[in-house]
């Protein structure tokens, strides 16, 4: 991507490749993180992660001078924490943070062909392959091609995102700034996730290493003994459990969903088997075998993943509620739902 | 040899099985032999899956076996196979696969044309009972639905001849039926181009070969859409799920509502269609408020909106469009429900399926009517009566009636 960015743009969108390029050009070396005056930035990065993971609030401080380094260091910390759930959660929050900037920037576009507009539209086009345009008669209205819209919004659950409830004309769907940005939320968080995944750190500077250790201790309780209350389960899973508890028959596909979901949240096999004991055709031995099979301990040795919301919807196993918004697999349910609430969006 | 007059009795079943099937098949063979050029080669033919419906012995009462997962590298290869053993129906996937001949899980989907199916029987037209026949599946007895049930098509059927209770229903669509689906096709084209911005030359309209129209959209950007996205398109076209909010009416308080027109205005798409129905424009927030209260508030207005959506929405088969792994009737091939061909419509407005899709030869075939029936094909009217025994009909008419289950054919030599 070749966009000429000002520092403030890079600071807002530090996940752009230009950001690391910018740092490289300033001749900044990793050793420098060990210098005492850097401690402030390292602390800030750690605080950013801690706040997002623990309190579930988007970190909304903005300091143009230190933003890029803070972001880079936070990536490094997340990378060396090496915990998948933290990485996912962090990616989501960073994307929500960037979303806010994107919306604000879009809303501030006054006239066409402004430099900022080119930048924003390029972000959409080159990073997310969505061509965005401003409506000629109303600059607060953006338009994206019908196909680009469908590729994303058809996976949202809310009725208002259904094409029939949109203004569609001449091959375009018309959206306001908020909606335009919402369209790429999943991809934005995937982008940040990938940035962390693909990052290679030859050696982590000591200052960061010690801060990481410290953070690891703090965060451990949030990820190790995570217990799920029934209210945490997505509606599809809840429904399946209810049917089971009533002693009614549950279709095979729903059983697979239930078992794979429970395996995914690392519920012990014995507890999963117990869930099925009310089934009319319950047989402890067979159920155990089946669950172990899904877990990849028996038979093909591949661990089965939880079916996607799409698939479940097709099989009429989906009972989506508003909290299902924006997720494509039931395992994402708890995380997103809580995040959204706390972020006050 | 002429047909036995007792073909209305169960004993009729013991006649040489399948003579009608064999006769129809041989007319189909000649079509594929002499008019192969009419078969439209799909683009990327080597990535398509093909399927056949075989002729069953008791054609057309029961379908034969369905064969899928076929692949051809060229149209020549396909035509050769159609001539060797002509199937009753020929289908081609709307999808492109890396390995079209593999079983479904191993095909590797690469995209699919966007397709639509408009079926005349979905319009519930009042004319239908007057040209629909019930054909007994056991003995082949047939008569007009009207005669058997009166104009109100009932549900129960007892065959006057053999007392069996399982009829097939067969319909000889009239021009009203054709016009209804034609209209729908025209509306569909205008939505696809006007709202979705699809270029007209990417939208191909076909007569389905029986009682409806098919649309194929070959636009690279649309062919990547998954079935969820296609279902969203169907929702848009049918008006299913239209919310009051989309034209600016929202719930407020317990029983109240509030109105503010959406930012994009109400002059395009569904908003425009609804506005026109309600006779409002961008300056009529007050008037809309009045309408909503008249309908009893938010909930009442929603019901009204659903009604408008049903009225204004298109009648298309949602399953066909949402299925990205379907095999769909291939353009230029024959439809065994009628012997007519699925053909591209040049000018849909003036298209006449009973001449333009009636492409079989006119060599005569000995035909025995199973019901009193009148049909008009290629500008000629054919009248048949059961008591008349066998007569000679040109193949295109004989096959049409045979495919409808209303006549039996002799094998021509
Ligand atoms: S959206 Fe997904 S998580 Fe929510 S109910 Fe449907 S299938 Fe379950
Ligand atoms: Zn009978
Ligand atoms: Zn009719």
XYZ file of C-alpha atoms and ligand atoms in Angstrom:
768
model
C 0.000 0.000 0.000
C 1.405 3.313 -0.945
C -0.363 6.083 0.819
C 1.421 9.144 1.948
C 0.507 9.554 5.555
C 0.988 12.256 8.081
C 2.213 11.182 11.510
C -1.173 11.777 13.013
C -2.754 9.382 10.539
C -0.170 6.744 11.276
C -0.794 7.283 14.950
C -4.476 6.639 14.503
C -4.038 3.648 12.262
C -0.822 2.109 13.560
C -1.697 -1.265 12.052
C -0.936 0.115 8.592
C 2.340 -1.109 7.181
C 3.393 2.512 6.893
C 3.598 2.624 10.647
C 6.383 0.091 10.993
C 7.992 1.592 7.935
C 7.904 4.965 9.636
C 9.575 3.579 12.723
C 12.232 1.920 10.605
C 12.977 5.162 8.825
C 13.507 7.047 12.020
C 16.361 4.620 12.641
C 14.856 3.450 15.855
C 16.412 0.252 17.188
C 14.960 -2.339 19.529
C 17.773 -1.797 22.049
C 16.421 1.635 22.696
C 13.458 0.211 24.507
C 15.812 -0.513 27.351
C 16.599 3.163 27.781
C 15.015 4.587 30.928
C 12.951 7.257 29.141
C 11.255 4.486 27.197
C 9.851 3.008 30.345
C 6.897 5.359 30.075
C 5.894 3.965 26.706
C 6.389 0.371 27.751
C 4.175 0.985 30.765
C 1.599 2.669 28.619
C 1.512 -0.292 26.250
C 1.086 -2.710 29.131
C -1.640 -0.561 30.585
C -3.401 -0.536 27.233
C -3.488 -4.320 27.102
C -4.421 -4.701 30.710
C -7.305 -2.267 30.455
C -8.683 -3.867 27.346
C -8.395 -7.405 28.604
C -9.402 -6.884 32.206
C -11.980 -4.127 32.143
C -13.118 -4.656 28.586
C -12.826 -1.007 27.707
C -11.292 0.457 24.632
C -8.138 2.349 25.478
C -8.988 5.803 24.294
C -5.984 7.873 25.229
C -4.377 9.405 22.209
C -0.900 10.825 22.172
C 0.348 11.484 18.722
C 4.034 11.365 19.687
C 4.042 8.008 21.390
C 1.101 6.258 19.765
C 2.985 4.268 17.161
C 5.614 3.021 19.549
C 2.993 2.183 22.122
C 1.184 0.118 19.547
C 4.332 -1.669 18.426
C 5.298 -2.477 21.973
C 1.826 -3.697 22.798
C 2.005 -6.020 19.801
C 5.293 -7.312 21.107
C 3.886 -7.896 24.549
C 0.821 -9.667 23.226
C 3.043 -11.757 21.025
C 5.276 -12.801 23.875
C 2.361 -13.455 26.207
C 1.593 -16.202 23.723
C -1.993 -16.684 24.841
C -4.486 -17.097 22.036
C -7.539 -15.707 23.874
C -5.596 -12.576 24.763
C -4.505 -12.104 21.195
C -8.077 -12.420 19.964
C -9.474 -10.077 22.500
C -6.713 -7.586 21.967
C -7.251 -7.631 18.175
C -10.917 -6.967 18.634
C -10.310 -4.020 20.924
C -7.671 -2.509 18.740
C -10.057 -2.727 15.817
C -12.790 -1.073 17.838
C -10.363 1.654 18.730
C -9.493 2.178 15.089
C -13.190 2.082 14.202
C -13.783 5.140 16.330
C -11.108 7.056 14.488
C -12.402 5.885 11.144
C -15.944 6.950 11.890
C -14.817 10.332 13.128
C -12.619 10.858 10.094
C -15.377 9.854 7.712
C -17.833 12.142 9.410
C -15.481 15.046 9.117
C -15.097 14.742 5.394
C -16.526 17.912 4.003
C -15.839 18.063 0.352
C -14.778 15.609 -2.251
C -11.174 14.896 -3.135
C -9.834 16.050 0.112
C -6.535 14.407 1.007
C -8.015 12.741 4.020
C -10.745 11.264 1.929
C -8.235 9.662 -0.380
C -6.474 8.163 2.595
C -9.632 6.784 4.125
C -10.954 5.360 0.922
C -7.598 3.817 0.234
C -7.641 2.125 3.607
C -10.970 0.603 2.711
C -10.011 -0.342 -0.770
C -6.522 -1.669 -0.329
C -6.874 -3.271 3.055
C -10.406 -4.505 2.885
C -11.178 -4.527 -0.825
C -14.226 -2.350 -0.354
C -14.597 0.607 -2.646
C -16.259 3.431 -0.762
C -17.547 6.561 -2.375
C -19.301 9.690 -1.198
C -22.787 10.334 -2.412
C -22.815 13.304 -4.734
C -25.812 14.975 -3.161
C -25.199 14.336 0.516
C -21.634 14.211 1.809
C -22.730 12.445 4.965
C -23.780 9.479 2.903
C -21.379 6.848 1.630
C -21.933 4.191 -0.943
C -20.465 0.748 -1.401
C -21.113 -1.747 -4.156
C -23.981 -4.172 -3.554
C -21.666 -7.168 -3.697
C -19.165 -5.681 -1.244
C -22.040 -5.014 1.079
C -23.498 -8.487 0.785
C -20.191 -10.253 1.270
C -20.066 -8.755 4.747
C -23.488 -7.692 5.940
C -25.283 -10.869 4.973
C -23.506 -12.421 7.943
C -24.817 -9.872 10.397
C -27.868 -11.048 12.233
C -29.794 -7.862 12.797
C -32.773 -7.394 10.573
C -31.803 -3.806 9.794
C -28.742 -5.042 7.888
C -30.850 -7.106 5.527
C -30.589 -5.663 2.071
C -34.335 -5.124 1.917
C -34.015 -2.529 4.678
C -31.258 -0.620 2.949
C -31.266 2.103 0.394
C -30.182 0.273 -2.745
C -29.844 2.043 -6.024
C -27.794 1.822 -9.178
C -25.587 -0.968 -7.880
C -24.821 0.728 -4.560
C -25.914 0.450 -0.966
C -25.961 3.783 0.861
C -24.625 3.945 4.408
C -23.673 6.505 7.004
C -20.157 6.686 8.458
C -20.909 4.377 11.363
C -22.403 1.729 9.186
C -19.637 1.948 6.628
C -17.049 1.243 9.291
C -19.141 -1.421 10.978
C -19.084 -3.275 7.703
C -15.383 -4.039 8.030
C -15.136 -4.685 11.765
C -14.439 -8.376 11.451
C -11.779 -7.824 8.832
C -10.139 -5.051 10.784
C -9.722 -7.247 13.797
C -8.498 -10.099 11.614
C -5.937 -7.729 10.137
C -4.564 -6.819 13.540
C -4.609 -10.451 14.576
C -2.543 -11.299 11.505
C -0.103 -8.483 12.160
C 0.668 -9.983 15.546
C 0.814 -13.525 14.206
C 3.243 -12.689 11.442
C 5.494 -10.542 13.595
C 8.864 -12.001 14.311
C 10.820 -10.617 17.218
C 14.443 -11.684 17.166
C 14.970 -10.909 20.839
C 12.629 -9.185 23.175
C 14.273 -6.223 24.924
C 14.652 -6.776 28.648
C 12.410 -3.919 29.632
C 9.573 -5.454 27.680
C 10.349 -8.944 28.890
C 9.992 -8.063 32.535
C 6.850 -6.082 31.937
C 5.400 -9.047 30.056
C 6.108 -11.421 32.929
C 4.413 -9.083 35.287
C 1.383 -8.787 33.032
C 1.195 -12.528 32.593
C 0.747 -12.959 36.318
C -1.966 -10.352 36.399
C -3.883 -11.758 33.488
C -3.595 -15.418 34.372
C -6.721 -15.588 36.510
C -8.777 -14.227 33.630
C -7.872 -17.004 31.308
C -6.971 -20.070 33.255
C -9.898 -21.053 35.352
C -12.545 -19.588 33.233
C -15.886 -20.925 34.297
C -18.865 -20.498 32.101
C -22.226 -19.825 33.612
C -25.207 -20.941 31.613
C -26.009 -17.342 30.791
C -22.710 -17.122 28.958
C -23.700 -19.659 26.346
C -24.869 -18.487 22.951
C -28.603 -18.863 22.288
C -28.147 -21.871 20.007
C -26.248 -23.749 22.715
C -28.647 -22.637 25.416
C -31.530 -23.901 23.368
C -29.890 -27.272 22.850
C -29.259 -27.624 26.576
C -32.850 -26.785 27.338
C -34.120 -29.374 24.910
C -31.775 -31.913 26.465
C -32.881 -31.040 29.969
C -36.477 -31.554 29.009
C -35.526 -35.059 27.954
C -36.518 -34.383 24.387
C -34.780 -35.655 21.351
C -32.108 -33.424 19.872
C -31.115 -33.854 16.227
C -27.681 -35.234 15.561
C -26.358 -31.981 14.157
C -27.430 -30.148 17.305
C -25.634 -32.705 19.452
C -22.481 -32.227 17.448
C -22.786 -28.482 17.897
C -23.312 -28.829 21.630
C -20.403 -31.202 22.120
C -17.941 -29.334 19.924
C -18.865 -26.080 21.584
C -18.304 -27.529 25.051
C -14.989 -28.972 23.935
C -13.993 -25.608 22.531
C -14.538 -23.883 25.848
C -12.580 -26.678 27.439
C -15.264 -28.219 29.520
C -14.101 -31.562 30.887
C -15.318 -34.558 28.888
C -17.174 -36.017 31.874
C -19.199 -32.871 32.277
C -20.013 -32.820 28.597
C -21.235 -36.388 28.738
C -23.401 -35.493 31.709
C -25.165 -32.908 29.569
C -26.520 -35.672 27.407
C -27.788 -37.945 30.145
C -31.374 -36.778 29.817
C -31.510 -37.705 26.158
C -34.124 -40.378 25.457
C -31.524 -42.611 23.814
C -28.722 -41.887 26.271
C -25.979 -44.467 26.559
C -22.977 -43.476 28.586
C -20.459 -45.596 26.710
C -21.553 -44.494 23.254
C -21.794 -40.852 24.240
C -18.312 -40.965 25.695
C -16.961 -42.476 22.527
C -18.672 -39.866 20.397
C -17.454 -36.954 22.467
C -13.936 -38.314 22.458
C -14.183 -38.757 18.740
C -15.171 -35.123 18.300
C -12.336 -34.150 20.594
C -9.958 -35.972 18.272
C -9.023 -38.537 20.886
C -10.648 -41.381 19.016
C -11.003 -42.394 15.401
C -9.778 -39.896 12.849
C -7.779 -37.971 15.441
C -8.859 -34.660 14.066
C -10.494 -32.322 16.448
C -13.830 -31.162 15.140
C -14.469 -27.470 15.180
C -17.710 -25.839 16.202
C -20.011 -25.431 13.197
C -20.311 -21.869 11.973
C -23.392 -19.749 12.679
C -24.045 -19.912 8.964
C -24.228 -23.637 8.974
C -26.353 -23.689 12.103
C -28.686 -21.180 10.600
C -29.125 -23.391 7.580
C -29.947 -26.297 9.829
C -32.434 -24.232 11.787
C -30.367 -24.531 14.913
C -29.728 -20.821 15.237
C -31.746 -18.756 17.686
C -29.874 -15.531 17.287
C -30.444 -12.627 19.619
C -29.064 -9.112 19.424
C -26.018 -10.283 21.330
C -25.080 -12.527 18.437
C -24.303 -9.449 16.416
C -21.148 -9.635 14.376
C -20.092 -13.163 15.176
C -19.684 -15.966 12.728
C -19.155 -18.832 15.122
C -20.861 -19.575 18.438
C -17.482 -19.744 20.220
C -17.120 -16.021 19.698
C -20.337 -15.385 21.539
C -19.257 -14.639 25.102
C -16.297 -12.564 24.084
C -17.921 -10.218 21.668
C -21.074 -9.801 23.630
C -19.305 -8.726 26.755
C -16.859 -6.553 24.919
C -19.586 -4.693 23.169
C -21.495 -3.995 26.320
C -18.579 -2.697 28.250
C -17.306 -0.600 25.450
C -20.599 1.204 25.604
C -21.133 1.092 21.864
C -51.423 -51.730 -34.292
C -53.629 -49.250 -32.557
C -53.847 -48.572 -28.880
C -56.296 -50.571 -26.886
C -59.424 -48.630 -26.115
C -59.296 -49.977 -22.596
C -56.351 -47.835 -21.658
C -58.439 -46.333 -18.931
C -58.570 -49.560 -16.981
C -55.937 -51.140 -14.777
C -55.489 -53.791 -17.426
C -54.145 -51.016 -19.624
C -50.994 -51.118 -17.567
C -50.033 -54.497 -18.886
C -49.451 -53.103 -22.382
C -45.903 -53.137 -23.639
C -44.244 -50.943 -21.059
C -42.557 -47.813 -22.083
C -43.643 -47.387 -25.700
C -44.428 -43.756 -25.009
C -41.065 -43.298 -23.332
C -39.286 -44.903 -26.247
C -41.152 -42.792 -28.785
C -40.465 -39.552 -26.918
C -36.857 -40.503 -26.442
C -36.409 -41.104 -30.117
C -37.869 -37.684 -30.980
C -35.529 -36.150 -28.399
C -32.608 -37.966 -30.025
C -33.435 -36.463 -33.386
C -33.570 -33.036 -31.839
C -30.122 -33.407 -30.295
C -28.832 -34.865 -33.548
C -30.177 -32.178 -35.887
C -30.326 -29.130 -33.656
C -27.272 -29.504 -31.464
C -26.324 -25.936 -32.340
C -29.153 -24.739 -30.124
C -27.404 -26.007 -27.021
C -25.813 -23.054 -25.359
C -22.281 -23.743 -24.253
C -21.823 -22.466 -20.719
C -18.651 -20.527 -20.139
C -15.927 -22.532 -18.404
C -17.685 -25.728 -19.470
C -14.895 -27.903 -18.087
C -15.605 -26.567 -14.594
C -19.302 -27.386 -14.636
C -21.112 -30.351 -13.230
C -23.761 -31.892 -15.473
C -26.708 -34.033 -14.580
C -29.340 -36.062 -16.405
C -32.792 -37.214 -15.587
C -33.272 -40.562 -17.285
C -36.493 -41.657 -18.920
C -38.416 -43.926 -16.574
C -40.277 -46.953 -17.939
C -43.600 -45.471 -16.999
C -42.755 -42.030 -18.399
C -44.084 -39.493 -17.659
C -45.968 -40.829 -14.628
C -42.794 -41.407 -12.649
C -39.391 -39.858 -13.196
C -36.404 -41.984 -14.029
C -33.137 -41.983 -12.199
C -31.160 -38.798 -11.673
C -27.523 -38.940 -12.636
C -25.185 -36.230 -11.361
C -21.502 -35.434 -11.127
C -20.889 -35.707 -14.851
C -18.270 -33.560 -16.514
C -17.554 -32.705 -20.139
C -14.604 -30.955 -21.617
C -16.472 -29.673 -24.646
C -19.944 -29.263 -25.968
C -19.189 -31.894 -28.624
C -18.590 -34.450 -25.935
C -21.852 -33.504 -24.278
C -23.874 -33.672 -27.497
C -22.403 -37.063 -28.346
C -23.607 -38.362 -25.040
C -27.072 -36.824 -25.517
C -27.425 -38.563 -28.869
C -26.117 -41.903 -27.628
C -28.615 -42.115 -24.807
C -30.960 -39.118 -24.747
C -32.019 -38.235 -21.230
C -35.407 -36.804 -20.337
C -33.790 -33.658 -18.948
C -30.332 -32.141 -19.002
C -28.932 -30.004 -16.216
C -25.763 -28.034 -15.770
C -24.431 -26.574 -12.542
C -24.548 -22.858 -12.032
C -21.370 -23.431 -10.022
C -17.808 -23.724 -11.222
C -15.717 -26.408 -9.608
C -12.120 -27.412 -9.736
C -13.190 -31.060 -9.888
C -16.795 -31.088 -11.154
C -17.017 -34.872 -11.408
C -16.023 -35.552 -7.826
C -18.541 -36.062 -5.100
C -19.878 -32.898 -3.531
C -17.392 -32.574 -0.709
C -14.436 -32.837 -3.026
C -15.486 -30.634 -5.884
C -13.826 -27.400 -4.700
C -16.357 -24.706 -5.361
C -15.050 -21.671 -7.238
C -18.155 -19.575 -7.646
C -21.602 -19.850 -9.164
C -23.717 -17.828 -11.553
C -26.608 -16.072 -9.914
C -29.809 -17.765 -11.100
C -33.520 -17.183 -10.719
C -36.547 -19.343 -11.318
C -39.967 -17.898 -11.995
C -42.642 -20.558 -12.100
C -46.103 -19.900 -13.499
C -47.715 -22.203 -10.993
C -46.667 -19.953 -8.120
C -49.124 -17.259 -9.133
C -52.296 -19.151 -8.224
C -54.105 -17.778 -11.227
C -57.860 -18.381 -11.497
C -57.408 -19.921 -14.969
C -55.325 -22.830 -13.678
C -58.079 -25.365 -12.825
C -59.523 -24.896 -16.304
C -56.374 -26.245 -17.909
C -55.044 -28.625 -15.286
C -55.541 -32.367 -15.475
C -55.376 -35.013 -12.831
C -53.666 -38.133 -14.137
C -54.061 -41.323 -12.125
C -50.648 -42.678 -11.290
C -51.958 -46.227 -11.265
C -53.920 -46.538 -14.473
C -53.230 -43.332 -16.329
C -56.847 -42.205 -16.304
C -56.980 -38.460 -16.714
C -59.474 -35.657 -16.771
C -59.681 -31.939 -16.228
C -59.339 -30.934 -12.627
C -62.492 -28.873 -13.112
C -64.502 -31.895 -14.174
C -63.277 -33.948 -11.267
C -63.506 -31.347 -8.560
C -65.331 -28.399 -9.950
C -63.395 -25.178 -10.255
C -62.251 -25.358 -6.634
C -59.330 -27.731 -6.742
C -60.010 -30.061 -3.848
C -57.483 -32.237 -2.141
C -58.988 -35.674 -2.365
C -58.980 -37.700 -5.540
C -60.468 -41.086 -6.206
C -59.811 -42.415 -9.666
C -63.175 -43.103 -11.327
C -61.545 -45.913 -13.220
C -59.396 -47.841 -10.749
C -60.279 -46.180 -7.419
C -56.655 -45.335 -6.733
C -56.084 -42.080 -4.916
C -52.734 -40.833 -6.115
C -52.955 -38.479 -9.070
C -50.301 -36.477 -10.831
C -51.335 -32.975 -11.678
C -50.372 -31.740 -15.083
C -51.076 -28.357 -16.489
C -51.173 -26.991 -20.014
C -50.272 -23.393 -19.247
C -52.348 -20.856 -21.116
C -51.179 -17.492 -22.369
C -52.412 -15.832 -19.169
C -50.128 -18.116 -17.184
C -47.217 -17.341 -19.471
C -47.948 -13.615 -19.315
C -47.930 -13.645 -15.522
C -44.458 -15.139 -15.325
C -43.302 -13.014 -18.236
C -44.271 -9.903 -16.314
C -42.402 -11.121 -13.304
C -39.329 -11.759 -15.427
C -39.510 -8.225 -16.792
C -39.803 -6.785 -13.288
C -36.902 -8.930 -12.138
C -34.686 -7.678 -14.947
C -35.502 -4.112 -14.061
C -34.678 -4.610 -10.374
C -31.443 -6.392 -11.161
C -30.312 -3.619 -13.429
C -31.854 -0.614 -11.698
C -31.186 -1.462 -8.063
C -28.276 -3.878 -8.243
C -26.597 -2.171 -11.165
C -26.112 -5.354 -13.170
C -25.482 -4.609 -16.840
C -28.351 -5.707 -19.045
C -26.106 -7.762 -21.295
C -25.111 -9.862 -18.301
C -28.683 -10.870 -17.610
C -29.979 -13.657 -19.806
C -33.653 -14.492 -19.813
C -34.795 -17.973 -20.812
C -38.130 -19.646 -21.202
C -37.890 -22.596 -18.825
C -39.278 -25.060 -21.335
C -42.565 -25.482 -19.539
C -44.336 -22.846 -17.517
C -41.953 -20.145 -16.454
C -38.747 -18.266 -16.968
C -35.176 -18.629 -15.816
C -32.705 -15.808 -15.420
C -28.963 -16.335 -15.467
C -26.677 -13.549 -14.343
C -23.080 -13.973 -15.328
C -21.288 -11.225 -13.484
C -17.972 -12.126 -11.927
C -18.537 -10.051 -8.839
C -21.853 -11.690 -8.018
C -20.715 -15.223 -8.618
C -18.605 -15.299 -5.474
C -21.577 -14.735 -3.186
C -22.358 -17.515 -0.750
C -25.799 -18.824 -0.108
C -26.405 -16.476 2.814
C -25.756 -13.463 0.610
C -27.971 -14.882 -2.107
C -30.713 -15.369 0.395
C -30.352 -11.690 1.251
C -30.837 -10.912 -2.437
C -33.958 -13.068 -2.474
C -35.223 -11.194 0.574
C -34.726 -7.934 -1.241
C -36.520 -9.058 -4.362
C -39.452 -10.610 -2.544
C -39.700 -7.827 0.042
C -39.426 -10.343 2.830
C -38.432 -8.763 6.158
C -39.056 -5.136 5.246
C -39.120 -3.110 8.472
C -40.978 0.130 9.237
C -37.617 1.580 10.318
C -36.344 1.461 6.794
C -38.777 4.126 5.792
C -38.315 6.062 8.995
C -41.018 4.755 11.320
C -39.696 3.560 14.650
C -41.072 2.474 17.952
C -41.056 5.050 20.684
C -42.282 4.549 24.179
C -44.782 1.865 25.030
C -47.304 2.124 22.281
C -46.053 5.142 20.460
C -43.977 5.690 17.390
C -41.753 8.372 15.951
C -41.068 9.352 12.401
C -37.969 10.660 10.771
C -37.220 9.901 7.169
C -33.942 8.062 6.711
C -30.909 10.087 5.742
C -30.862 8.676 2.239
C -34.406 9.821 1.598
C -37.239 7.750 0.261
C -36.909 8.150 -3.458
C -35.162 4.913 -4.376
C -35.478 1.166 -4.044
C -37.995 -0.305 -1.636
C -38.478 3.033 0.056
C -39.670 4.492 -3.206
C -42.002 1.576 -3.864
C -43.546 1.919 -0.428
C -43.756 5.696 -0.717
C -45.584 5.375 -3.998
C -48.061 2.934 -2.496
C -48.675 5.214 0.460
C -48.718 8.255 -1.804
C -46.092 10.121 0.179
C -42.915 11.960 -0.758
C -39.923 13.499 0.978
C -42.057 16.343 2.315
C -44.792 14.179 3.796
C -43.557 13.253 7.253
C -46.814 14.600 8.622
C -48.855 12.578 6.193
C -46.933 9.418 7.044
C -47.554 10.107 10.710
C -51.238 10.257 9.949
C -51.127 6.982 8.031
C -49.268 5.209 10.828
C -51.740 6.331 13.474
C -54.587 5.305 11.231
C -53.100 1.829 11.042
C -53.017 1.743 14.825
C -49.398 2.676 15.452
C -46.131 0.885 14.873
C -47.397 -2.699 14.931
C -50.373 -1.982 12.733
C -48.206 -0.139 10.273
C -45.793 -3.044 10.182
C -48.627 -5.344 9.179
C -49.614 -2.916 6.467
C -46.020 -2.769 5.282
C -45.828 -6.549 5.130
C -48.902 -6.521 2.969
C -47.383 -3.960 0.612
C -44.173 -5.964 0.485
C -46.066 -9.105 -0.481
C -47.925 -7.224 -3.150
C -44.916 -5.438 -4.583
C -42.388 -8.208 -4.041
C -41.418 -10.629 -6.766
C -42.560 -14.218 -6.897
C -39.405 -16.265 -7.345
C -38.317 -19.646 -6.069
C -36.027 -18.822 -3.138
C -34.407 -22.227 -3.100
C -33.078 -22.038 -6.627
C -31.320 -18.740 -6.025
C -29.926 -19.649 -2.617
C -28.532 -23.002 -3.653
C -24.976 -22.572 -4.863
C -24.541 -26.242 -5.740
C -27.573 -26.755 -7.899
C -27.809 -28.322 -11.306
C -30.154 -26.207 -13.344
C -31.850 -26.918 -16.671
C -29.404 -26.334 -19.472
C -30.249 -23.742 -22.138
C -31.080 -25.294 -25.494
C -32.120 -28.656 -24.069
C -35.580 -30.181 -23.958
C -37.884 -30.159 -20.980
C -39.509 -33.549 -20.467
C -42.503 -31.934 -18.810
C -43.512 -30.566 -22.225
C -41.067 -31.425 -24.959
C -40.506 -27.703 -25.382
C -36.969 -26.386 -25.204
C -35.409 -24.044 -22.701
C -34.562 -21.163 -25.013
C -33.192 -17.670 -24.701
C -35.817 -14.982 -25.164
C -34.803 -12.310 -27.609
C -37.583 -9.937 -26.795
C -39.299 -11.152 -23.688
C -42.339 -8.958 -24.180
C -43.314 -10.552 -27.457
C -41.906 -13.995 -26.749
C -44.279 -16.840 -27.617
C -43.152 -20.145 -26.096
C -45.675 -22.165 -28.083
C -43.907 -21.289 -31.309
C -40.424 -20.143 -30.347
C -39.682 -22.991 -27.937
C -41.593 -25.648 -29.866
C -38.712 -27.053 -31.851
C -39.333 -30.742 -32.380
C -39.786 -32.205 -35.840
C -43.177 -32.533 -37.491
C -42.974 -36.134 -38.595
C -46.241 -37.779 -37.596
C -46.698 -40.140 -34.675
C -49.653 -42.355 -33.801
C -51.189 -40.752 -30.758
C -53.920 -41.910 -28.408
C -55.519 -39.312 -26.215
C -56.112 -40.149 -22.564
C -58.360 -37.162 -22.011
C -60.283 -34.722 -24.132
C -57.786 -32.006 -24.779
C -57.150 -29.002 -26.964
C -53.761 -27.470 -27.495
C -52.313 -24.770 -29.727
C -48.744 -25.113 -30.919
C -46.853 -23.390 -33.746
C -50.025 -21.581 -34.668
C -52.048 -24.766 -35.138
C -54.810 -26.025 -32.889
C -55.019 -29.732 -32.107
C -58.190 -31.214 -30.665
C -58.199 -34.756 -29.323
C -60.917 -36.833 -27.803
C -60.662 -40.030 -25.868
C -63.409 -41.738 -27.836
C -61.571 -41.036 -31.050
C -58.916 -43.670 -30.451
C -55.642 -43.045 -32.264
C -54.785 -40.262 -34.653
C -51.661 -39.003 -36.347
C -50.076 -35.895 -34.875
C -46.865 -34.063 -35.736
C -44.132 -35.074 -33.301
C -43.999 -31.690 -31.544
C -47.713 -31.923 -30.621
C -47.703 -35.655 -29.902
C -44.701 -35.341 -27.625
C -46.168 -32.302 -25.877
C -49.294 -34.251 -24.934
C -47.323 -37.369 -24.049
C -45.040 -35.379 -21.775
C -48.129 -33.980 -20.099
C -49.375 -37.523 -19.477
C -52.402 -36.917 -21.679
C -51.516 -39.159 -24.593
C -49.752 -42.384 -25.374
C -47.529 -42.811 -28.364
C -46.670 -45.687 -30.663
C -43.095 -46.357 -31.486
C -42.534 -45.085 -34.981
C -40.475 -47.231 -37.215
S -25.906 -16.592 15.792
Fe -24.482 -18.184 16.113
S -24.261 -18.112 18.244
Fe -25.975 -16.890 17.927
S -27.599 -18.294 18.061
Fe -27.151 -18.291 15.972
S -25.744 -19.898 15.770
Fe -25.834 -19.528 17.889
Zn -56.742 -45.027 -11.919
Zn -53.652 -20.183 -17.268
